[in-house]
PDB file of C-alpha atoms in Angstrom:
ATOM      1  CA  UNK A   1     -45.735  40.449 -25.487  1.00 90.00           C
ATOM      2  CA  UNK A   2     -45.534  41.176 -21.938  1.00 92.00           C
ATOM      3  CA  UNK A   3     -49.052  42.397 -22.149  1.00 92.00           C
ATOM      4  CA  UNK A   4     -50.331  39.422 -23.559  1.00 90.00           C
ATOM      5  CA  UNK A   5     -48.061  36.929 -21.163  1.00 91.00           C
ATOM      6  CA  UNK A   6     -49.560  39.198 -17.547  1.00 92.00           C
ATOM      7  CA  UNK A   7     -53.102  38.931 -19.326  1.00 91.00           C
ATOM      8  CA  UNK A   8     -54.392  41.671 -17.455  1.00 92.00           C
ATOM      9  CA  UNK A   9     -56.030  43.918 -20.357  1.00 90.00           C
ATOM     10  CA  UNK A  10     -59.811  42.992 -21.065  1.00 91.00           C
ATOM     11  CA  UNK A  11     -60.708  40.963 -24.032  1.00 88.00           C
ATOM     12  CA  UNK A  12     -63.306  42.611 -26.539  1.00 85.00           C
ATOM     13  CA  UNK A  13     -65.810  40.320 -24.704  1.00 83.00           C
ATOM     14  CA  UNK A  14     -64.601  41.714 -21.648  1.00 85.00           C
ATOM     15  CA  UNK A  15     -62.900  39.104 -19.145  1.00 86.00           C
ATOM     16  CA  UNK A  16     -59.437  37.625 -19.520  1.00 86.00           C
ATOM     17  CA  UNK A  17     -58.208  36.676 -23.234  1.00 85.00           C
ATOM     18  CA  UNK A  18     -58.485  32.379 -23.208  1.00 80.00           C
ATOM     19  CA  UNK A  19     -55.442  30.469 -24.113  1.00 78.00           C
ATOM     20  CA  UNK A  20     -55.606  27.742 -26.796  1.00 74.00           C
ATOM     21  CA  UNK A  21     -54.240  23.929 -25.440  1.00 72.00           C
ATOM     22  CA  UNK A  22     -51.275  24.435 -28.082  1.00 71.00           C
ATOM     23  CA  UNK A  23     -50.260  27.381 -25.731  1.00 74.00           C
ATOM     24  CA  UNK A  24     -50.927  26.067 -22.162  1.00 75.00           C
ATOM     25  CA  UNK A  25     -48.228  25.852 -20.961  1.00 79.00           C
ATOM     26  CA  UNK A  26     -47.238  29.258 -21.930  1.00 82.00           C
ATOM     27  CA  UNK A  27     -49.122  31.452 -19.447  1.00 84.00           C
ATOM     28  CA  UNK A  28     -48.959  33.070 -15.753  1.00 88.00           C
ATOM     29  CA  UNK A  29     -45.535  33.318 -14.065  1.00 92.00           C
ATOM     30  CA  UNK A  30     -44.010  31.055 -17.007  1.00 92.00           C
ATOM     31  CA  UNK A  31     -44.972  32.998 -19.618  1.00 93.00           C
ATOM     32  CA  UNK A  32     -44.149  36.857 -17.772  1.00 95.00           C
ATOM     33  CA  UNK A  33     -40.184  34.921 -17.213  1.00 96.00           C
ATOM     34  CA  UNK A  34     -40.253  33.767 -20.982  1.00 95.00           C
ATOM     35  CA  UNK A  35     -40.622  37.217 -22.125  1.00 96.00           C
ATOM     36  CA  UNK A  36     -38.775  38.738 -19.691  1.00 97.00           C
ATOM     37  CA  UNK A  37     -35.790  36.615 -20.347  1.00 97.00           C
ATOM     38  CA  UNK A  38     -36.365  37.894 -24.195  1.00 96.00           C
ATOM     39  CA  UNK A  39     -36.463  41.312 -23.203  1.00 96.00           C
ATOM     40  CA  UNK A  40     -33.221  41.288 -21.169  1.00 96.00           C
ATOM     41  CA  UNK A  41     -31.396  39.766 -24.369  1.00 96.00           C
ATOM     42  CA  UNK A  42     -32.851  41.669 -27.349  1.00 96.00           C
ATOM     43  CA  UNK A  43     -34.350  44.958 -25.927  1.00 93.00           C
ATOM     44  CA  UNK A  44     -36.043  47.073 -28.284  1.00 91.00           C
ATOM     45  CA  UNK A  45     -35.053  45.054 -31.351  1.00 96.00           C
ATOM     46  CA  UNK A  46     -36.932  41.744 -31.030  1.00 93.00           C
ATOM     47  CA  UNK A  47     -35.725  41.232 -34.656  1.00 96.00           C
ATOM     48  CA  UNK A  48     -32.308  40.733 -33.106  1.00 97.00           C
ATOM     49  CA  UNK A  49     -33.295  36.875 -32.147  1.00 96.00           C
ATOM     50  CA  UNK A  50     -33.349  35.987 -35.986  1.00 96.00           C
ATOM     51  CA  UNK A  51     -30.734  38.061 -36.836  1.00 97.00           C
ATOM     52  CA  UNK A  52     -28.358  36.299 -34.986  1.00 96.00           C
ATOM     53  CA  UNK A  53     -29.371  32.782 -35.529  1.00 97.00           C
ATOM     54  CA  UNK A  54     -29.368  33.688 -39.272  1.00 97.00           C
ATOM     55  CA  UNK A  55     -25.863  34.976 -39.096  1.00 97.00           C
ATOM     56  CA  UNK A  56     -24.899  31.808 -37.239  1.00 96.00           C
ATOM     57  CA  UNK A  57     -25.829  30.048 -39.778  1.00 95.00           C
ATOM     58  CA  UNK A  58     -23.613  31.001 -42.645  1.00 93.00           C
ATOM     59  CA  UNK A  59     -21.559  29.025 -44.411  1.00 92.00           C
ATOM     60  CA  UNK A  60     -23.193  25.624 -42.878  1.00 95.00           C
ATOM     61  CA  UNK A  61     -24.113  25.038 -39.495  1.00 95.00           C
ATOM     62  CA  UNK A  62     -25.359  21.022 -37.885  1.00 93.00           C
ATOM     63  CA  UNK A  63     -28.642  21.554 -36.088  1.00 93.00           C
ATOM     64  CA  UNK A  64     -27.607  20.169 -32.999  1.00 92.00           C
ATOM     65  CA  UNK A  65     -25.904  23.649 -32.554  1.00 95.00           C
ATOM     66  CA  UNK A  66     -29.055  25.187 -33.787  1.00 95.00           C
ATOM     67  CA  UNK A  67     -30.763  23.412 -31.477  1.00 94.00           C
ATOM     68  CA  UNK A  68     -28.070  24.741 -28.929  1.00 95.00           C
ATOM     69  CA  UNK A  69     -28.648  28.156 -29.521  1.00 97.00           C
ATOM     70  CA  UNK A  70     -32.667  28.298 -29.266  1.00 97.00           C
ATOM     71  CA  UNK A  71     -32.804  26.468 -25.837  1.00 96.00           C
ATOM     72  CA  UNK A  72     -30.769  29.310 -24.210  1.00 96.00           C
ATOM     73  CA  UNK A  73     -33.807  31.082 -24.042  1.00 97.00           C
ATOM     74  CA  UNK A  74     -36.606  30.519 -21.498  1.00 96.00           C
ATOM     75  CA  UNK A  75     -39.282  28.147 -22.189  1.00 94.00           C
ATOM     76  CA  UNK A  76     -37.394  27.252 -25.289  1.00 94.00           C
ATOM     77  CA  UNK A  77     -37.377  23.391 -25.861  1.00 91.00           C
ATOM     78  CA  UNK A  78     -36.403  20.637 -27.904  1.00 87.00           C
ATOM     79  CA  UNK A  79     -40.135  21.203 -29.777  1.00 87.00           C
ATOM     80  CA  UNK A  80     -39.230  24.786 -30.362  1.00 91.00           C
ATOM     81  CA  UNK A  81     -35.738  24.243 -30.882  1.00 93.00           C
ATOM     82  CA  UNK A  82     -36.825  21.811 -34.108  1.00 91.00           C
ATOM     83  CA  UNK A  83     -39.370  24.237 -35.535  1.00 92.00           C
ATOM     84  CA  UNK A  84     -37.062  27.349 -35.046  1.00 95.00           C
ATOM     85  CA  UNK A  85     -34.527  24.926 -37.728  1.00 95.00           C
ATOM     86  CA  UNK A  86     -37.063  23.965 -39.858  1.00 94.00           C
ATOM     87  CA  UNK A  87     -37.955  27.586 -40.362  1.00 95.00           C
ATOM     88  CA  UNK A  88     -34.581  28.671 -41.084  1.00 96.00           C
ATOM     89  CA  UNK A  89     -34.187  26.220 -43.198  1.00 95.00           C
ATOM     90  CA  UNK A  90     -37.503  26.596 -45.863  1.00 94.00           C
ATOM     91  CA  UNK A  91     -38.279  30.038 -45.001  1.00 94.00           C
ATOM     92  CA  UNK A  92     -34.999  32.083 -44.995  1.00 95.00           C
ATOM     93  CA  UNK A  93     -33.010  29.314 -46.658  1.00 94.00           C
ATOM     94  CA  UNK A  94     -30.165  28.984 -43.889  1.00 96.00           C
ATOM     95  CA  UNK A  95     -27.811  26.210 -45.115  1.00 95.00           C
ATOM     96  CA  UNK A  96     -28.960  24.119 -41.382  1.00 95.00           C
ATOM     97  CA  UNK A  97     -27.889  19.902 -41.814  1.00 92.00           C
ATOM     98  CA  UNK A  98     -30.464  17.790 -40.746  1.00 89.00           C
ATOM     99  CA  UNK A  99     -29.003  14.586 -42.041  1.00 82.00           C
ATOM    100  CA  UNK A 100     -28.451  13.382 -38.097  1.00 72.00           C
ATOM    101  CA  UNK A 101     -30.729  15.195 -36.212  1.00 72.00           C
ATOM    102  CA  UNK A 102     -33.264  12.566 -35.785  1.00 71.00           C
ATOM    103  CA  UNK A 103     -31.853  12.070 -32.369  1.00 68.00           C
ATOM    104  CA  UNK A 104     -32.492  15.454 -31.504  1.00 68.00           C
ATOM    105  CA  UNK A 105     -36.383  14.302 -32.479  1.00 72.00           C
ATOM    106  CA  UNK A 106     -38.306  15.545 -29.028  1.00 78.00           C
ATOM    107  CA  UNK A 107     -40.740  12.594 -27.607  1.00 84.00           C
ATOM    108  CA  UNK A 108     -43.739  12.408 -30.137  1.00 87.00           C
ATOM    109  CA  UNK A 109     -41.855  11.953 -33.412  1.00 90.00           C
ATOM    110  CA  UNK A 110     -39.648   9.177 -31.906  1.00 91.00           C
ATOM    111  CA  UNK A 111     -42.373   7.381 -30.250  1.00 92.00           C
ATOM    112  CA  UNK A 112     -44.528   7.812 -33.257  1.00 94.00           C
ATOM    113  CA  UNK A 113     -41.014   6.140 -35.022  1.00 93.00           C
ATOM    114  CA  UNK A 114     -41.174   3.266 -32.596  1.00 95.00           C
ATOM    115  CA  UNK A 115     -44.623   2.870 -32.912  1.00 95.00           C
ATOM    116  CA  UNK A 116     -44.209   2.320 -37.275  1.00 96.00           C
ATOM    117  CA  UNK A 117     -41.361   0.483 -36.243  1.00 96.00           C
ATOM    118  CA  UNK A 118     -43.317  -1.911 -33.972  1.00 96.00           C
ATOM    119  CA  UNK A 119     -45.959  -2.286 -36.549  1.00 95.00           C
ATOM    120  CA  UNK A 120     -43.593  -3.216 -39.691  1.00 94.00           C
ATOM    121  CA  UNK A 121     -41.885  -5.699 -37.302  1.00 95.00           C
ATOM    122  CA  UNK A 122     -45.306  -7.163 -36.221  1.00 96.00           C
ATOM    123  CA  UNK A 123     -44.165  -6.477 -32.120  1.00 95.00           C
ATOM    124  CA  UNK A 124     -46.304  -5.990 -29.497  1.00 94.00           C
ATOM    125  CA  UNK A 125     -47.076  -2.733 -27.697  1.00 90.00           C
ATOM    126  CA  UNK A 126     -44.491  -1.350 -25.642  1.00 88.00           C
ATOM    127  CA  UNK A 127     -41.664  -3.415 -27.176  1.00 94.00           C
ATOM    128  CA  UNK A 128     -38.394  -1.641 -27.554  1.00 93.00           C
ATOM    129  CA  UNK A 129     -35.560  -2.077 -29.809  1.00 94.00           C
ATOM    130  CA  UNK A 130     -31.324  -2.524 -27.961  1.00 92.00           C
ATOM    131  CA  UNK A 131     -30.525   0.869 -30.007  1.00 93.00           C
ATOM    132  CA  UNK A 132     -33.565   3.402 -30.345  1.00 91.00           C
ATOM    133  CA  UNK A 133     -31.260   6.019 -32.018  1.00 89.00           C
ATOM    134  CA  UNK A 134     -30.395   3.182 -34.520  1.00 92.00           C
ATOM    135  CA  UNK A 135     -33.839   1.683 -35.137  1.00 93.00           C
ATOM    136  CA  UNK A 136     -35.554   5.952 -35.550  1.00 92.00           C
ATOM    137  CA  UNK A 137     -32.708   6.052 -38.357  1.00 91.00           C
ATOM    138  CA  UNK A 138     -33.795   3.510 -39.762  1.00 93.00           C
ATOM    139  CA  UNK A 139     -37.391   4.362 -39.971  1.00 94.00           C
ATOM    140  CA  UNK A 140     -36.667   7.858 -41.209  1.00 92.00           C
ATOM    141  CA  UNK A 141     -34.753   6.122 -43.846  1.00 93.00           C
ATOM    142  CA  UNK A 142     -37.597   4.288 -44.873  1.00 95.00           C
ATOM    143  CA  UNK A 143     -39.940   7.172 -44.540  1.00 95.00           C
ATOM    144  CA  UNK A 144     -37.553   9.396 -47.119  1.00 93.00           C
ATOM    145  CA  UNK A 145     -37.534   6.654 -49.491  1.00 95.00           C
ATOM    146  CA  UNK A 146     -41.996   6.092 -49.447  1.00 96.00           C
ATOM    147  CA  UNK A 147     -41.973  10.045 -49.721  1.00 96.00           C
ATOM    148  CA  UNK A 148     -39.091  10.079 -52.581  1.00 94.00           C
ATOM    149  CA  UNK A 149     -41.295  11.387 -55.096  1.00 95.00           C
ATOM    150  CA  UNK A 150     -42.704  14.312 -52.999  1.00 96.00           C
ATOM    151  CA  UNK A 151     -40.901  17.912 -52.680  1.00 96.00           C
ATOM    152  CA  UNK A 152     -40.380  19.357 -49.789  1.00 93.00           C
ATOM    153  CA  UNK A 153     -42.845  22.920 -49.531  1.00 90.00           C
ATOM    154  CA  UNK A 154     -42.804  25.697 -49.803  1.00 89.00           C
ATOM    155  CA  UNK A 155     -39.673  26.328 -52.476  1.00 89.00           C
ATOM    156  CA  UNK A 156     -40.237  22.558 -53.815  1.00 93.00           C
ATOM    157  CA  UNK A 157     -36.946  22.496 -54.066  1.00 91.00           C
ATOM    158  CA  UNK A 158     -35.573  19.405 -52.870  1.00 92.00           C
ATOM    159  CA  UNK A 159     -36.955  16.175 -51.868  1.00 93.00           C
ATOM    160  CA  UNK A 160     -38.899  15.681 -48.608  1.00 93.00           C
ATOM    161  CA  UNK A 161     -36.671  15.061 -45.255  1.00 91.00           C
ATOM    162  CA  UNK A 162     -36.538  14.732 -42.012  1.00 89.00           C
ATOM    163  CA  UNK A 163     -38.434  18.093 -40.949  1.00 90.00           C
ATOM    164  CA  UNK A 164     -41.352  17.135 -43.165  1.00 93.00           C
ATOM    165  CA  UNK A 165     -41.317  13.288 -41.353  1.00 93.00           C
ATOM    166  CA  UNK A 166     -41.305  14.748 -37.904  1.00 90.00           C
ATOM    167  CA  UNK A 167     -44.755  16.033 -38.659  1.00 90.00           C
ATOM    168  CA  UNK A 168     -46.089  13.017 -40.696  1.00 92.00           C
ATOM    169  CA  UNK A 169     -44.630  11.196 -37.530  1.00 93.00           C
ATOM    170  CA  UNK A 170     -46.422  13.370 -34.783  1.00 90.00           C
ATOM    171  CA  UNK A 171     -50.027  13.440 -36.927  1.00 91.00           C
ATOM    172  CA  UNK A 172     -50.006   9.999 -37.617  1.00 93.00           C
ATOM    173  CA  UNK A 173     -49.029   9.442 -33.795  1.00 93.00           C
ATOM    174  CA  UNK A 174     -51.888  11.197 -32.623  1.00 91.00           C
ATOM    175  CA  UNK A 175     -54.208   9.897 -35.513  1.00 92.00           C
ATOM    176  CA  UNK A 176     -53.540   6.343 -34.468  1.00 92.00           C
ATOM    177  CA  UNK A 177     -54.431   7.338 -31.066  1.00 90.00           C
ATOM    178  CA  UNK A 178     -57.781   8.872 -31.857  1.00 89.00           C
ATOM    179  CA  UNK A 179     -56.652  11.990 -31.224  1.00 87.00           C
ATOM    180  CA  UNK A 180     -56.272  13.820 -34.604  1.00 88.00           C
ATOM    181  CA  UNK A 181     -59.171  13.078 -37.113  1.00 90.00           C
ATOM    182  CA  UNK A 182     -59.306  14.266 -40.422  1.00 89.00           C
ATOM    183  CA  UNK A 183     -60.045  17.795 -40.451  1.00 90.00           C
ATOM    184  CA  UNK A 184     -58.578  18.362 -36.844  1.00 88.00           C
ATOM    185  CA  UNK A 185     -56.970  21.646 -36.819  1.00 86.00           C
ATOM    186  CA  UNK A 186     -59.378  23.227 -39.638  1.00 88.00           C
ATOM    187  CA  UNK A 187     -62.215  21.835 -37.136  1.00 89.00           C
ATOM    188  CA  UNK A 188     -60.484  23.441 -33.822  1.00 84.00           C
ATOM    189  CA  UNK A 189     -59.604  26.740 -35.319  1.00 82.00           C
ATOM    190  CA  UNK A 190     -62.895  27.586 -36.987  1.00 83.00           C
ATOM    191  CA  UNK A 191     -64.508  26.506 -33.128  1.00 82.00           C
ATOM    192  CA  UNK A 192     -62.375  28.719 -31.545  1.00 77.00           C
ATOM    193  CA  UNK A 193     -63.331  31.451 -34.069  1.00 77.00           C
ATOM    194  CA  UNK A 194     -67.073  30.665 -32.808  1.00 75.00           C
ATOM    195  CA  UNK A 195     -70.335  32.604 -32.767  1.00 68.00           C
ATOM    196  CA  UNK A 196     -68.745  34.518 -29.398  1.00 74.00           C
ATOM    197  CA  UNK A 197     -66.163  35.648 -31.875  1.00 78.00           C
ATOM    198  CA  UNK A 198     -67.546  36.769 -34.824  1.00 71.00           C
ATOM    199  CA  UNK A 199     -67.422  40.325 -34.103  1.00 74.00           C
ATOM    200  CA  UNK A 200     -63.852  40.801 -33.869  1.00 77.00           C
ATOM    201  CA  UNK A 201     -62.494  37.939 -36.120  1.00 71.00           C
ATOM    202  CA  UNK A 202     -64.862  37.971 -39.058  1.00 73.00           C
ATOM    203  CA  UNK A 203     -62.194  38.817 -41.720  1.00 76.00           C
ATOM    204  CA  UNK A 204     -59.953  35.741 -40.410  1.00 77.00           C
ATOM    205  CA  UNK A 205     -63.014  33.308 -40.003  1.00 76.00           C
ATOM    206  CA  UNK A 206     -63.855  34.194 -43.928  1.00 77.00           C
ATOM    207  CA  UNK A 207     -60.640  33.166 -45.101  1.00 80.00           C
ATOM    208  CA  UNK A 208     -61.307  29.815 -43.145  1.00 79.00           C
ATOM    209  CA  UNK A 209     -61.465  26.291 -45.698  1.00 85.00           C
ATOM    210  CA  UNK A 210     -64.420  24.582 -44.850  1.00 86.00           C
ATOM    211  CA  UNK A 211     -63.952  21.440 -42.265  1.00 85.00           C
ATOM    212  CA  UNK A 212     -65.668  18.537 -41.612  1.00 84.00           C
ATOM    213  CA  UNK A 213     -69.172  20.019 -39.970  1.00 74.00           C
TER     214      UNK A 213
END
């Protein structure tokens, strides 16, 4: 990791290895303190950063303290924070509540949650409600009960909630915005996989779905 965060070692195509937008912010002095914090705490055992937020979960755990946990680390915010829980959650089935955590929703999912909210209400841009906490609630509610019928991947095991409605929230955000067509990530993937590429990443491009070019 440290490696990858000084970016020093040649590429196969010789110059420094590019950095995707999703990962921009992660990268020169940031990213060398981000994994030097995680060295200092975990040492040779990596592993030991899901260990212990596994173990902290047993028996029931709120994610607010989840969320508590994550952002001791460098670089670790409330975006990371929410994703860490929602992978405890569906991948290693940690008992984590969500049932109040919309609040801890980082910037995207609750403006997206203003914006439905604006639109159902028929209010103009910018308008905002006495009680934002209150009104998100109340569109997550809402959201839960148009998605009733749906089960939450990958263990299908129990009906979609409020990790699953961050993301609708955040797509349909930037989709509204012109900013995520269909397609999108499909599309942006296979173009950074491009012709340059081929060589080194032909195995991954092959398992690539088809987009929208």
């Amino acid at each position: 990791m440290m490696i990858a965060a000084k970016n020093e070692l040649p590429s196969p195509l010789g110059g420094r290895w590019p950095r995707s937008a999703e990962r921009r912010h992660a990268r020169g002095q940031q990213a060398i303190k981000m994994v030097a914090d995680l060295r200092s705490k975990y040492g040779d055992h990596p592993e030991d950063f899901v260990n212990r937020l596994v173990t902290a979960c047993q028996g029931g755990i709120d994610f607010s303290e989840v969320s508590k946990l994550v952002r001791k680390h460098v670089m670790y915010g409330s975006w990371i924070s929410f994703k860490v829980g929602d992978i405890l959650e569906r991948v290693l089935e940690c008992p984590i509540n969500f049932d109040n955590a919309s609040i801890f929703m980082f910037k995207d999912p609750r403006e997206a949650a203003l914006m439905l909210w604006r639109q159902k209400m028929d209010l103009p841009d910018g308008a905002r409600p006495r009680d934002e906490n209150f009104v998100i609630d109340e569109i997550v509610g809402y959201l839960k009960n148009e998605f009733k019928d749906l089960k939450a991947p990958p263990g299908l095991d129990r009906p979609i909630g409020l990790q699953e409605i961050e993301t609708v929230l955040c797509k349909w955000k930037s989709h509204m915005r012109g900013h995520y067509p269909l397609f999108n990530d499909i599309d942006e993937i296979r173009e950074g996989l491009d012709e340059r590429w081929g060589s080194v990443t032909n195995v991954m491009f092959s398992c690539m779905p088809e987009g929208s070019k």
